[in-house]
Amino acid sequence: MSQQDLGMLGRQYLQAESYGAAAFCFYRVVLVDRSNGNAWNGLILSLSLMRKEHDAQTLLARYAQYYEILEFDRDLITFAMMLWQQNPGALGEWVRCVSQMKGVSESDQELFAQMVEELSKAHEDLVERHGQEALQAQGLLSLEGYAERRVELDWLVEESIDTIYEHIKQWLEDPEAVLSGVRLLALMPDPRSEKLLRRVCRNEEVDGKVRTHALLALRWLGVRGNARIHKFDESFVINLDNPEPELTVSVPASFKPALDRARMWLAKEQGVITEFEYESHASTDEKEIPDTLAAKLEKAEFPSLLQEVAHALIRAAYDKYYPLVPTIKESRQWAAAILMLIKEYVVSTGDTWPYGEPEQDETAVRHRNWLLSGNPNYVDSLKI
C-alpha cells in the first residue's frame, strides 16, 4: 500500500473513531516520509483522542525536530499547550522550533518570539525554585528528552509482528501486565488482535476495568457489530457501532451535569455566584447551563488537579461496572458525592480545604460510595 493510500486510510479510520488503527497508519507514513504534515497531525490527534498523553508528547517533540522540512500546522499548537502546560521549558523549545517551519507569517513569528521569551522566563523561575534535578524527577523533561522516549508504536518496527504477539499473549496471562497488552493490541489492526481482545472481554479472571478497556480497544481497532463482555457472572452484548451505555476513555457525557453542579457549588463558596443562582439551577438535571451563569462560572477556581481527581474517580468506577452503570439523575447529589471525595483528597495531602462542608444526604453518600468503590485507594494512587 502506498504512503498516500495509508494516509487516506488513516483519515477514514480517524473519522470512524477507530483511533488505534488510524494511529498505526499515520505512524507508518511518518516513518517513511518525515515531511508529511498531514500524517503527523493525524498521528498526534489519534493518540490524544485515545488519552495517550505520554505518546502524544513524545510524537509532538519528534515532530518539532523536523522543523526544517515541515509546513507550519496551527492545529498542533493547541495540543502542545495542553500537553506541556506544566512544563514551560519544553513548550518554549517546541514553539521556537515551530516558529522556523515553512509557512509561518511575520505576525506569527512575532507572537512566537514573545511566547518563547515568556516561557523561558517561566522555566527559569521553576528551576530557581525547585532545581533542575527535582523538575526532571517530576517528569519535566527537555524537548529532546521527550523525543527520545519510546512509544508503544516504536515496538512495531523493532521486532517481528509474530514475536510481538508472543509477548502480548504472555502479558495477557499476567494480572500486572494485561492492561499493557490490551493497550498495544489497540494499535495493531490485525485479526489476531481482535481475537485476543474478544477473549479478554470474556475472561472474568481479568480485572473488570481491563475488560472494559479491551472492549474499547476493539472499537479503536475498527471492529464494529456486536461484542460480548462478561461481568458479574453475566454476559452482555454491546453493539460497537453505537455502544450503549456510552463507551469512552474520557469522562462519560452523562456525568457532565454533575461536574457542572460541582463547579457551581465551588463558585457559590467563592462568592462568584449567589446562593439564589446556585439554588435556581443546582436541583435541576438540565444538561446545559444558561450562558449568563456559564460566563460567571469561568471566573470560579476549580484547579485542574482536582478536576483530574474527579475524572479519575468517575472513570475508575465506570470502567469497573460497565455496562451496569447508573443512569445519572439527581445531578446535585452526584456533584456532592464528587465534592466529598475531592475534599477528602485535599485534606489527605496536607492542604487546606478553604470551603464549607459539601452537601450531604443519604443519596449523595450512596453515590460517593459507588465512586469510591472503583478506586478505594485513590488518594495514594493519584497523589502527585
Tab-separated table of C-alpha atoms in Angstrom:
chain	number	residue	atom	x	y	z
A	1	MET	CA	0.000	0.000	0.000
A	2	SER	CA	1.363	3.436	-0.944
A	3	GLN	CA	2.027	6.199	1.570
A	4	GLN	CA	-0.844	8.208	0.085
A	5	ASP	CA	-3.235	5.274	0.454
A	6	LEU	CA	-2.091	4.681	4.042
A	7	GLY	CA	-2.677	8.337	4.853
A	8	MET	CA	-6.166	8.274	3.324
A	9	LEU	CA	-6.979	5.071	5.200
A	10	GLY	CA	-5.773	6.693	8.422
A	11	ARG	CA	-8.170	9.606	7.892
A	12	GLN	CA	-11.037	7.190	7.252
A	13	TYR	CA	-10.249	5.349	10.483
A	14	LEU	CA	-9.981	8.655	12.339
A	15	GLN	CA	-13.395	9.822	11.119
A	16	ALA	CA	-14.865	6.469	12.168
A	17	GLU	CA	-13.389	6.873	15.689
A	18	SER	CA	-11.096	3.905	15.088
A	19	TYR	CA	-8.211	5.789	16.649
A	20	GLY	CA	-5.830	2.872	17.162
A	21	ALA	CA	-5.987	1.777	13.529
A	22	ALA	CA	-5.619	5.410	12.472
A	23	ALA	CA	-2.514	5.889	14.643
A	24	PHE	CA	-0.987	2.739	13.127
A	25	CYS	CA	-1.489	4.049	9.574
A	26	PHE	CA	-0.173	7.539	10.278
A	27	TYR	CA	2.851	6.161	12.125
A	28	ARG	CA	3.783	4.000	9.147
A	29	VAL	CA	3.589	7.079	6.920
A	30	VAL	CA	5.863	9.302	9.038
A	31	LEU	CA	8.420	6.506	9.324
A	32	VAL	CA	8.961	6.814	5.570
A	33	ASP	CA	8.123	10.490	4.999
A	34	ARG	CA	9.055	12.774	7.889
A	35	SER	CA	7.847	15.798	5.900
A	36	ASN	CA	4.225	14.571	5.742
A	37	GLY	CA	2.494	17.120	7.965
A	38	ASN	CA	-0.930	15.548	7.447
A	39	ALA	CA	0.313	12.236	8.867
A	40	TRP	CA	1.964	13.932	11.872
A	41	ASN	CA	-1.274	15.781	12.560
A	42	GLY	CA	-3.361	12.608	12.317
A	43	LEU	CA	-0.932	10.605	14.457
A	44	ILE	CA	-0.838	13.131	17.299
A	45	LEU	CA	-4.602	13.678	17.119
A	46	SER	CA	-5.312	9.925	17.215
A	47	LEU	CA	-3.075	9.362	20.229
A	48	SER	CA	-4.584	12.342	22.042
A	49	LEU	CA	-8.115	11.068	21.455
A	50	MET	CA	-7.021	7.762	22.991
A	51	ARG	CA	-5.762	9.730	26.017
A	52	LYS	CA	-2.221	8.506	25.375
A	53	GLU	CA	-0.683	11.741	26.646
A	54	HIS	CA	2.772	10.186	27.110
A	55	ASP	CA	2.933	9.052	23.485
A	56	ALA	CA	1.375	12.265	22.160
A	57	GLN	CA	4.024	14.343	23.967
A	58	THR	CA	6.774	12.191	22.513
A	59	LEU	CA	5.475	12.432	18.955
A	60	LEU	CA	4.951	16.188	19.291
A	61	ALA	CA	8.588	16.520	20.341
A	62	ARG	CA	9.749	14.389	17.397
A	63	TYR	CA	7.578	16.445	15.058
A	64	ALA	CA	9.367	19.639	16.159
A	65	GLN	CA	12.757	18.089	15.372
A	66	TYR	CA	11.864	18.117	11.665
A	67	TYR	CA	11.068	21.836	11.592
A	68	GLU	CA	13.331	22.382	8.545
A	69	ILE	CA	11.205	20.194	6.254
A	70	LEU	CA	7.696	20.589	7.686
A	71	GLU	CA	4.932	23.090	6.955
A	72	PHE	CA	3.538	25.016	9.918
A	73	ASP	CA	0.419	23.353	11.368
A	74	ARG	CA	-1.528	25.719	13.611
A	75	ASP	CA	-3.755	22.914	14.923
A	76	LEU	CA	-0.856	21.315	16.800
A	77	ILE	CA	-0.235	24.419	18.909
A	78	THR	CA	-3.342	23.609	20.949
A	79	PHE	CA	-2.073	20.097	21.688
A	80	ALA	CA	1.357	21.382	22.696
A	81	MET	CA	-0.053	24.000	25.060
A	82	MET	CA	-2.349	21.441	26.633
A	83	LEU	CA	0.218	18.650	26.998
A	84	TRP	CA	3.026	20.883	28.277
A	85	GLN	CA	1.057	23.377	30.326
A	86	GLN	CA	3.114	22.375	33.373
A	87	ASN	CA	6.441	22.418	31.503
A	88	PRO	CA	7.196	25.891	30.082
A	89	GLY	CA	10.750	24.823	29.235
A	90	ALA	CA	9.718	22.089	26.775
A	91	LEU	CA	6.869	24.198	25.424
A	92	GLY	CA	9.223	27.116	24.794
A	93	GLU	CA	11.644	24.841	22.931
A	94	TRP	CA	8.764	23.446	20.875
A	95	VAL	CA	7.466	26.911	19.947
A	96	ARG	CA	10.999	28.005	18.956
A	97	CYS	CA	11.253	25.055	16.560
A	98	VAL	CA	7.768	25.548	15.119
A	99	SER	CA	8.465	29.246	14.521
A	100	GLN	CA	11.124	28.197	11.985
A	101	MET	CA	8.814	25.985	9.908
A	102	LYS	CA	7.681	26.823	6.416
A	103	GLY	CA	4.594	28.991	6.098
A	104	VAL	CA	4.908	30.915	9.377
A	105	SER	CA	3.720	34.500	8.863
A	106	GLU	CA	5.598	37.523	10.172
A	107	SER	CA	2.864	38.219	12.707
A	108	ASP	CA	3.057	34.617	13.945
A	109	GLN	CA	6.850	34.863	14.200
A	110	GLU	CA	6.498	37.941	16.403
A	111	LEU	CA	3.921	36.178	18.559
A	112	PHE	CA	6.091	33.070	18.851
A	113	ALA	CA	9.140	35.138	19.799
A	114	GLN	CA	7.145	36.730	22.615
A	115	MET	CA	5.864	33.328	23.743
A	116	VAL	CA	9.386	31.876	23.783
A	117	GLU	CA	10.621	34.768	25.893
A	118	GLU	CA	7.784	34.413	28.416
A	119	LEU	CA	8.079	30.622	28.572
A	120	SER	CA	11.854	30.789	29.033
A	121	LYS	CA	11.376	33.175	31.947
A	122	ALA	CA	8.759	30.866	33.488
A	123	HIS	CA	11.131	27.902	33.104
A	124	GLU	CA	13.995	29.821	34.732
A	125	ASP	CA	11.732	30.664	37.665
A	126	LEU	CA	10.821	26.985	38.074
A	127	VAL	CA	14.464	25.924	38.007
A	128	GLU	CA	15.366	28.608	40.538
A	129	ARG	CA	12.623	27.484	42.933
A	130	HIS	CA	12.937	23.718	42.600
A	131	GLY	CA	16.217	22.891	40.861
A	132	GLN	CA	16.720	21.128	37.526
A	133	GLU	CA	17.103	17.638	39.026
A	134	ALA	CA	13.869	17.913	41.002
A	135	LEU	CA	11.989	19.007	37.887
A	136	GLN	CA	13.363	16.081	35.902
A	137	ALA	CA	12.379	13.723	38.710
A	138	GLN	CA	8.814	15.011	38.310
A	139	GLY	CA	8.906	14.168	34.597
A	140	LEU	CA	9.519	17.704	33.303
A	141	LEU	CA	11.969	16.829	30.538
A	142	SER	CA	13.606	18.854	27.808
A	143	LEU	CA	12.146	18.650	24.306
A	144	GLU	CA	14.955	16.283	23.314
A	145	GLY	CA	14.252	14.183	26.399
A	146	TYR	CA	10.631	13.744	25.324
A	147	ALA	CA	11.617	12.908	21.744
A	148	GLU	CA	13.993	10.160	22.887
A	149	ARG	CA	11.341	8.268	24.837
A	150	ARG	CA	9.950	5.082	23.355
A	151	VAL	CA	6.289	4.842	22.461
A	152	GLU	CA	4.242	1.697	22.006
A	153	LEU	CA	4.237	2.094	18.240
A	154	ASP	CA	8.054	2.018	18.144
A	155	TRP	CA	7.946	-1.626	19.129
A	156	LEU	CA	6.089	-2.473	15.939
A	157	VAL	CA	9.191	-1.702	13.869
A	158	GLU	CA	11.766	-3.113	16.289
A	159	GLU	CA	10.573	-6.730	16.347
A	160	SER	CA	8.648	-9.039	14.062
A	161	ILE	CA	4.880	-8.985	14.405
A	162	ASP	CA	4.881	-12.676	15.396
A	163	THR	CA	7.359	-12.012	18.211
A	164	ILE	CA	5.247	-9.121	19.486
A	165	TYR	CA	2.141	-11.295	19.599
A	166	GLU	CA	4.030	-13.921	21.592
A	167	HIS	CA	4.972	-11.255	24.137
A	168	ILE	CA	1.387	-9.984	24.293
A	169	LYS	CA	-0.020	-13.456	24.903
A	170	GLN	CA	2.251	-13.744	27.930
A	171	TRP	CA	1.164	-10.308	29.180
A	172	LEU	CA	-2.484	-11.268	28.919
A	173	GLU	CA	-1.820	-14.058	31.405
A	174	ASP	CA	-0.186	-11.663	33.895
A	175	PRO	CA	-2.554	-9.526	36.035
A	176	GLU	CA	0.138	-6.825	36.279
A	177	ALA	CA	0.785	-6.671	32.529
A	178	VAL	CA	-2.599	-7.443	30.951
A	179	LEU	CA	-3.572	-3.764	30.550
A	180	SER	CA	-0.293	-3.086	28.707
A	181	GLY	CA	-1.139	-5.933	26.356
A	182	VAL	CA	-4.620	-4.549	25.722
A	183	ARG	CA	-3.217	-1.060	25.058
A	184	LEU	CA	-0.774	-2.399	22.493
A	185	LEU	CA	-3.375	-4.564	20.760
A	186	ALA	CA	-5.481	-1.420	20.237
A	187	LEU	CA	-2.722	-0.171	17.905
A	188	MET	CA	-2.371	-3.365	15.852
A	189	PRO	CA	-5.095	-3.761	13.188
A	190	ASP	CA	-4.832	-7.498	12.644
A	191	PRO	CA	-7.344	-10.363	13.032
A	192	ARG	CA	-5.187	-11.756	15.837
A	193	SER	CA	-5.679	-8.558	17.833
A	194	GLU	CA	-9.449	-8.801	17.543
A	195	LYS	CA	-9.408	-12.454	18.593
A	196	LEU	CA	-7.247	-11.773	21.662
A	197	LEU	CA	-9.260	-8.726	22.741
A	198	ARG	CA	-12.561	-10.605	22.462
A	199	ARG	CA	-11.040	-13.290	24.645
A	200	VAL	CA	-10.059	-10.702	27.278
A	201	CYS	CA	-13.601	-9.267	27.268
A	202	ARG	CA	-14.984	-12.687	28.152
A	203	ASN	CA	-12.369	-13.609	30.767
A	204	GLU	CA	-13.756	-12.950	34.248
A	205	GLU	CA	-10.356	-13.641	35.767
A	206	VAL	CA	-9.176	-10.378	34.232
A	207	ASP	CA	-9.855	-7.175	36.197
A	208	GLY	CA	-13.237	-5.688	35.254
A	209	LYS	CA	-11.714	-2.331	34.293
A	210	VAL	CA	-9.328	-4.050	31.897
A	211	ARG	CA	-12.219	-5.929	30.276
A	212	THR	CA	-13.906	-2.592	29.605
A	213	HIS	CA	-10.677	-1.260	28.089
A	214	ALA	CA	-10.492	-4.348	25.885
A	215	LEU	CA	-13.986	-3.611	24.612
A	216	LEU	CA	-12.949	-0.041	23.840
A	217	ALA	CA	-9.754	-1.300	22.175
A	218	LEU	CA	-11.882	-3.369	19.786
A	219	ARG	CA	-13.680	-0.223	18.716
A	220	TRP	CA	-10.401	1.654	18.294
A	221	LEU	CA	-9.205	-1.166	16.027
A	222	GLY	CA	-12.157	-0.529	13.743
A	223	VAL	CA	-14.172	-3.571	14.845
A	224	ARG	CA	-17.920	-2.980	14.572
A	225	GLY	CA	-21.019	-5.069	15.166
A	226	ASN	CA	-21.609	-6.988	18.382
A	227	ALA	CA	-19.039	-7.829	21.031
A	228	ARG	CA	-19.642	-9.848	24.168
A	229	ILE	CA	-18.341	-8.830	27.592
A	230	HIS	CA	-18.676	-10.853	30.798
A	231	LYS	CA	-19.192	-9.047	34.100
A	232	PHE	CA	-20.567	-10.203	37.448
A	233	ASP	CA	-21.326	-13.720	36.190
A	234	GLU	CA	-23.450	-12.325	33.374
A	235	SER	CA	-22.871	-11.961	29.645
A	236	PHE	CA	-23.659	-8.682	27.869
A	237	VAL	CA	-23.704	-7.920	24.156
A	238	ILE	CA	-22.551	-4.439	23.162
A	239	ASN	CA	-23.087	-3.004	19.685
A	240	LEU	CA	-19.761	-1.380	18.826
A	241	ASP	CA	-21.399	0.724	16.104
A	242	ASN	CA	-23.276	2.672	18.749
A	243	PRO	CA	-22.348	1.419	22.237
A	244	GLU	CA	-24.957	1.773	24.950
A	245	PRO	CA	-24.109	2.769	27.625
A	246	GLU	CA	-21.511	5.185	26.269
A	247	LEU	CA	-18.098	3.555	25.759
A	248	THR	CA	-15.361	6.149	26.078
A	249	VAL	CA	-11.905	6.773	27.515
A	250	SER	CA	-12.982	10.248	28.625
A	251	VAL	CA	-15.489	11.182	31.314
A	252	PRO	CA	-18.904	9.954	30.085
A	253	ALA	CA	-21.141	12.770	28.885
A	254	SER	CA	-23.815	11.652	31.361
A	255	PHE	CA	-21.642	12.980	34.208
A	256	LYS	CA	-21.264	16.479	32.769
A	257	PRO	CA	-24.318	17.932	34.604
A	258	ALA	CA	-22.920	16.626	37.913
A	259	LEU	CA	-19.497	18.132	37.234
A	260	ASP	CA	-21.152	21.425	36.266
A	261	ARG	CA	-23.029	21.486	39.577
A	262	ALA	CA	-19.852	20.727	41.490
A	263	ARG	CA	-18.333	23.793	39.822
A	264	MET	CA	-21.485	25.770	40.728
A	265	TRP	CA	-21.091	24.844	44.391
A	266	LEU	CA	-17.443	25.912	44.386
A	267	ALA	CA	-18.421	29.161	42.652
A	268	LYS	CA	-21.021	29.788	45.352
A	269	GLU	CA	-18.484	29.129	48.097
A	270	GLN	CA	-16.056	31.519	46.395
A	271	GLY	CA	-18.690	34.237	46.105
A	272	VAL	CA	-18.692	34.156	42.314
A	273	ILE	CA	-22.418	33.339	42.151
A	274	THR	CA	-25.156	33.968	44.691
A	275	GLU	CA	-26.996	31.413	46.792
A	276	PHE	CA	-30.111	32.155	44.737
A	277	GLU	CA	-28.296	31.500	41.439
A	278	TYR	CA	-26.946	28.242	42.813
A	279	GLU	CA	-30.328	27.023	44.083
A	280	SER	CA	-32.047	28.023	40.837
A	281	HIS	CA	-30.004	25.535	38.821
A	282	ALA	CA	-28.360	23.040	41.179
A	283	SER	CA	-31.509	20.989	41.744
A	284	THR	CA	-32.279	20.560	38.052
A	285	ASP	CA	-30.905	17.919	35.712
A	286	GLU	CA	-30.683	20.279	32.741
A	287	LYS	CA	-27.691	19.355	30.601
A	288	GLU	CA	-26.785	22.884	29.590
A	289	ILE	CA	-26.133	25.822	31.894
A	290	PRO	CA	-27.583	29.228	30.915
A	291	ASP	CA	-24.987	31.368	29.139
A	292	THR	CA	-25.054	34.091	31.791
A	293	LEU	CA	-24.312	31.598	34.557
A	294	ALA	CA	-21.698	29.773	32.478
A	295	ALA	CA	-19.854	33.070	31.982
A	296	LYS	CA	-19.736	33.603	35.741
A	297	LEU	CA	-18.519	30.064	36.378
A	298	GLU	CA	-15.485	30.763	34.196
A	299	LYS	CA	-14.302	33.072	36.977
A	300	ALA	CA	-14.540	30.354	39.629
A	301	GLU	CA	-11.443	28.436	40.641
A	302	PHE	CA	-11.515	24.691	40.031
A	303	PRO	CA	-7.849	23.603	39.909
A	304	SER	CA	-7.012	21.226	37.073
A	305	LEU	CA	-5.509	18.732	39.520
A	306	LEU	CA	-8.801	18.461	41.421
A	307	GLN	CA	-10.691	18.119	38.153
A	308	GLU	CA	-8.375	15.230	37.258
A	309	VAL	CA	-9.103	13.614	40.628
A	310	ALA	CA	-12.828	13.817	39.908
A	311	HIS	CA	-12.391	12.475	36.384
A	312	ALA	CA	-10.201	9.582	37.548
A	313	LEU	CA	-12.743	8.552	40.188
A	314	ILE	CA	-15.598	8.605	37.687
A	315	ARG	CA	-13.641	6.678	35.072
A	316	ALA	CA	-12.469	4.001	37.533
A	317	ALA	CA	-15.984	3.232	38.764
A	318	TYR	CA	-17.480	3.443	35.278
A	319	ASP	CA	-14.898	1.019	33.869
A	320	LYS	CA	-15.321	-1.377	36.770
A	321	TYR	CA	-19.090	-1.735	36.413
A	322	TYR	CA	-19.631	-1.167	32.686
A	323	PRO	CA	-22.168	-1.885	31.254
A	324	LEU	CA	-24.043	-1.944	34.595
A	325	VAL	CA	-23.564	1.776	35.158
A	326	PRO	CA	-26.179	4.020	36.784
A	327	THR	CA	-28.414	6.422	34.935
A	328	ILE	CA	-27.185	9.805	36.108
A	329	LYS	CA	-30.086	11.670	37.612
A	330	GLU	CA	-30.050	13.728	40.825
A	331	SER	CA	-27.093	15.716	39.479
A	332	ARG	CA	-26.902	17.770	42.661
A	333	GLN	CA	-26.348	14.659	44.780
A	334	TRP	CA	-23.746	13.296	42.330
A	335	ALA	CA	-21.979	16.664	42.495
A	336	ALA	CA	-21.999	16.481	46.295
A	337	ALA	CA	-20.505	12.983	46.140
A	338	ILE	CA	-17.703	14.226	43.873
A	339	LEU	CA	-17.038	17.203	46.154
A	340	MET	CA	-16.874	14.967	49.239
A	341	LEU	CA	-14.147	12.877	47.631
A	342	ILE	CA	-12.264	15.916	46.354
A	343	LYS	CA	-12.287	17.392	49.853
A	344	GLU	CA	-11.008	14.108	51.296
A	345	TYR	CA	-8.209	14.121	48.734
A	346	VAL	CA	-7.184	17.717	49.501
A	347	VAL	CA	-7.176	17.164	53.269
A	348	SER	CA	-5.262	13.857	52.986
A	349	THR	CA	-2.466	15.564	51.043
A	350	GLY	CA	-1.975	18.084	53.850
A	351	ASP	CA	-3.542	21.047	52.058
A	352	THR	CA	-6.282	23.237	53.498
A	353	TRP	CA	-9.849	22.920	52.247
A	354	PRO	CA	-10.937	26.582	52.088
A	355	TYR	CA	-14.636	25.900	51.558
A	356	GLY	CA	-17.509	24.677	53.659
A	357	GLU	CA	-18.725	21.131	54.085
A	358	PRO	CA	-20.096	19.675	50.821
A	359	GLU	CA	-23.816	18.947	50.908
A	360	GLN	CA	-24.585	15.520	52.301
A	361	ASP	CA	-27.675	13.382	52.311
A	362	GLU	CA	-28.272	9.657	52.059
A	363	THR	CA	-28.344	9.705	48.259
A	364	ALA	CA	-25.122	11.713	47.979
A	365	VAL	CA	-23.339	9.351	50.366
A	366	ARG	CA	-24.543	6.363	48.347
A	367	HIS	CA	-23.180	7.952	45.153
A	368	ARG	CA	-19.899	8.710	46.938
A	369	ASN	CA	-19.551	5.058	47.919
A	370	TRP	CA	-20.184	3.948	44.330
A	371	LEU	CA	-17.481	6.258	43.012
A	372	LEU	CA	-15.081	5.209	45.747
A	373	SER	CA	-15.599	1.505	45.054
A	374	GLY	CA	-13.889	1.902	41.689
A	375	ASN	CA	-10.650	3.048	43.314
A	376	PRO	CA	-10.665	2.697	47.122
A	377	ASN	CA	-7.001	3.777	47.319
A	378	TYR	CA	-7.467	6.812	45.109
A	379	VAL	CA	-5.608	9.184	47.447
A	380	ASP	CA	-2.367	7.211	47.166
A	381	SER	CA	-2.780	6.242	43.513
A	382	LEU	CA	-3.487	9.831	42.382
A	383	LYS	CA	-1.191	11.677	44.757
A	384	ILE	CA	1.374	13.828	42.994
